[in-house]
Every structure is written in C-alpha cells, then in structure tokens.
XYZ file of N, CA and C in Angstrom:
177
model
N 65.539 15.820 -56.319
C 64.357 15.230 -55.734
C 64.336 13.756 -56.116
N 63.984 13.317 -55.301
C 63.676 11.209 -55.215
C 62.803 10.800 -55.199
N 62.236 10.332 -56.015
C 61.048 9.474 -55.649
C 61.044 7.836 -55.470
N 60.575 7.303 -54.672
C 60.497 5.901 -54.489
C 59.356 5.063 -54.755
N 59.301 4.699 -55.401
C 57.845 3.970 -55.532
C 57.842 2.131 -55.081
N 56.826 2.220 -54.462
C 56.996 0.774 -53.950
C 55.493 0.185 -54.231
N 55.824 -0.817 -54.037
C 54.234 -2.038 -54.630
C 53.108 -1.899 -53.706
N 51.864 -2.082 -54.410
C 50.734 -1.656 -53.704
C 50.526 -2.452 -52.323
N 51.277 -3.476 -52.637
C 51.384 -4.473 -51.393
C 51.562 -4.005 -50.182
N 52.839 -3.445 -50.390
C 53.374 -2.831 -49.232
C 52.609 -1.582 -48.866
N 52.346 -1.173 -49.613
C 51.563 0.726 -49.279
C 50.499 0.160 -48.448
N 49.742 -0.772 -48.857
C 48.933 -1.188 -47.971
C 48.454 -1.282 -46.432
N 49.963 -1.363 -46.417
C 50.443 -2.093 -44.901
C 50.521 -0.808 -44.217
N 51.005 0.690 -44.995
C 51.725 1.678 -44.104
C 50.577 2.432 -43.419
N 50.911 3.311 -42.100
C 50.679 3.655 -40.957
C 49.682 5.123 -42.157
N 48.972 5.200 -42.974
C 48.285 6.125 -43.802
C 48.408 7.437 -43.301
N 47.349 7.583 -42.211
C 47.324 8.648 -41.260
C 48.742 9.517 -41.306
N 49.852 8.755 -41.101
C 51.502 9.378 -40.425
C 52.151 9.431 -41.890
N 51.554 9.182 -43.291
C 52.346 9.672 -43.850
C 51.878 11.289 -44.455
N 52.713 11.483 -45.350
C 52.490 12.927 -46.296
C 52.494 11.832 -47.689
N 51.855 11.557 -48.374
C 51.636 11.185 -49.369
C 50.770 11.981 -50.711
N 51.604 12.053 -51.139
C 51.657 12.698 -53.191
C 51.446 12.440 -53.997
N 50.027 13.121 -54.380
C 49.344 12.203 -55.415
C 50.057 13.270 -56.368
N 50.313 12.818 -57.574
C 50.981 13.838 -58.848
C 49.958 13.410 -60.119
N 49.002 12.816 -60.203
C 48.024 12.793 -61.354
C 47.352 14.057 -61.463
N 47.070 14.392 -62.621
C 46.277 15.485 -63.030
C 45.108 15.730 -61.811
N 44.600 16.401 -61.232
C 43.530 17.216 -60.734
C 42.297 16.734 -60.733
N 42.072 15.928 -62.687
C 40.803 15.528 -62.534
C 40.744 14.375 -62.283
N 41.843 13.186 -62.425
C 42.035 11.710 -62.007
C 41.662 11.908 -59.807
N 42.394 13.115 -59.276
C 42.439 13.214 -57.896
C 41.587 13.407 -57.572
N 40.201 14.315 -58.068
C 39.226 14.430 -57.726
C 38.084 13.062 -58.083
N 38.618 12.257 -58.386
C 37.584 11.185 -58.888
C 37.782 10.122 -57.829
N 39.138 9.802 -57.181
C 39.678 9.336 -56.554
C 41.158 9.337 -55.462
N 40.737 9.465 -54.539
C 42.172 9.664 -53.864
C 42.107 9.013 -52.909
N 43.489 8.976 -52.054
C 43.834 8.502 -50.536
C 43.377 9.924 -49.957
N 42.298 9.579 -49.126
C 41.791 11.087 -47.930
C 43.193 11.815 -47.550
N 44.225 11.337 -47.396
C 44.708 12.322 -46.420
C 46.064 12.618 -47.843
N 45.892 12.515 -49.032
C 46.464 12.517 -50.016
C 46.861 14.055 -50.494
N 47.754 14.358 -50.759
C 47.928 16.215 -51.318
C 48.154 16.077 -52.666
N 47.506 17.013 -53.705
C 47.638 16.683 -54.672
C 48.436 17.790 -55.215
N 49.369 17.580 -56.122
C 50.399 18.147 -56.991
C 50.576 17.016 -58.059
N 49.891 17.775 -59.141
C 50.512 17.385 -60.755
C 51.639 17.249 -60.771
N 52.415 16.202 -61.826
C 53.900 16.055 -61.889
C 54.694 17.397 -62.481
N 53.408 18.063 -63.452
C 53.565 19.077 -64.574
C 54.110 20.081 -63.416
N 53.614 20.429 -62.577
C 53.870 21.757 -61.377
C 54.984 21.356 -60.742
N 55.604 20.162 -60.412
C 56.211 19.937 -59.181
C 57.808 20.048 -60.397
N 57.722 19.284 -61.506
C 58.725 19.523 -62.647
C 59.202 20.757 -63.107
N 57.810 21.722 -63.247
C 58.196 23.242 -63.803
C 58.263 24.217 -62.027
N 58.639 23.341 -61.197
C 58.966 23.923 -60.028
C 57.943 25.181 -59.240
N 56.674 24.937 -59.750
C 55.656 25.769 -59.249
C 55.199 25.307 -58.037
N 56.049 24.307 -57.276
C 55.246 23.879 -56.376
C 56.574 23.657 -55.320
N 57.309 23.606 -54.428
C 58.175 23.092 -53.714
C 57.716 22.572 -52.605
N 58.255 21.121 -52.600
C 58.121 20.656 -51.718
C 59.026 20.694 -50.103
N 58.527 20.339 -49.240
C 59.635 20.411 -48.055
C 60.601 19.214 -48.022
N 61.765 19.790 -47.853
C 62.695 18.984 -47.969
C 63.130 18.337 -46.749
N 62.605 18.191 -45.688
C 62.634 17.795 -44.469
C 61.531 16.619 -44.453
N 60.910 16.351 -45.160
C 59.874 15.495 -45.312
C 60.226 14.543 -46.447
N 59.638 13.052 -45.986
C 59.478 12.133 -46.865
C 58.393 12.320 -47.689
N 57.564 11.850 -48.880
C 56.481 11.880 -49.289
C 56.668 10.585 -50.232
C-alpha cells in the first residue's frame, strides 16, 4: 500500500466531490472535524489489516 501525501496547497485545488479521500486519525479527531465526503479509517485498523481497502482506487 502507498500513500502520497501532498501540501495543503494543492489539496485545495482538487475536484473534492470526485475524490475517495482517507482520513486515518483516530475517530475522535474525525468526529470533531472532517472533509464531508471524507471516510474514516484509523491508521491502527488499516495497519492491523482490519480494514481493506480497494485496490482499484486511489485515496
């Protein structure tokens, strides 16, 4: 798995709506704050593989 992280600059700019974007902070940071169309998975779940993601998809 890959992750890319790029500067807030740029995230800014992207098409929001059209992505799948992954929030991986704890549960209670996501519920305080998120991107609306944001899915949340802890890093802890996605690491101990409780969570799989689609591999046909960017995030």
């Amino acid at each position: 798995m890959t992750f890319n992280l790029i500067p807030l600059e740029k995230f800014e700019k992207l098409d929001i709506p059209r992505l799948d974007v992954l929030d991986v902070r704890p549960r209670e940071q996501f519920e305080s704050f998120h991107i609306p169309t944001a899915i949340n998975i802890p890093i802890d779940d996605v690491e101990d593989g409780k969570f799989e993601l689609d591999p046909t998809k960017s995030y």
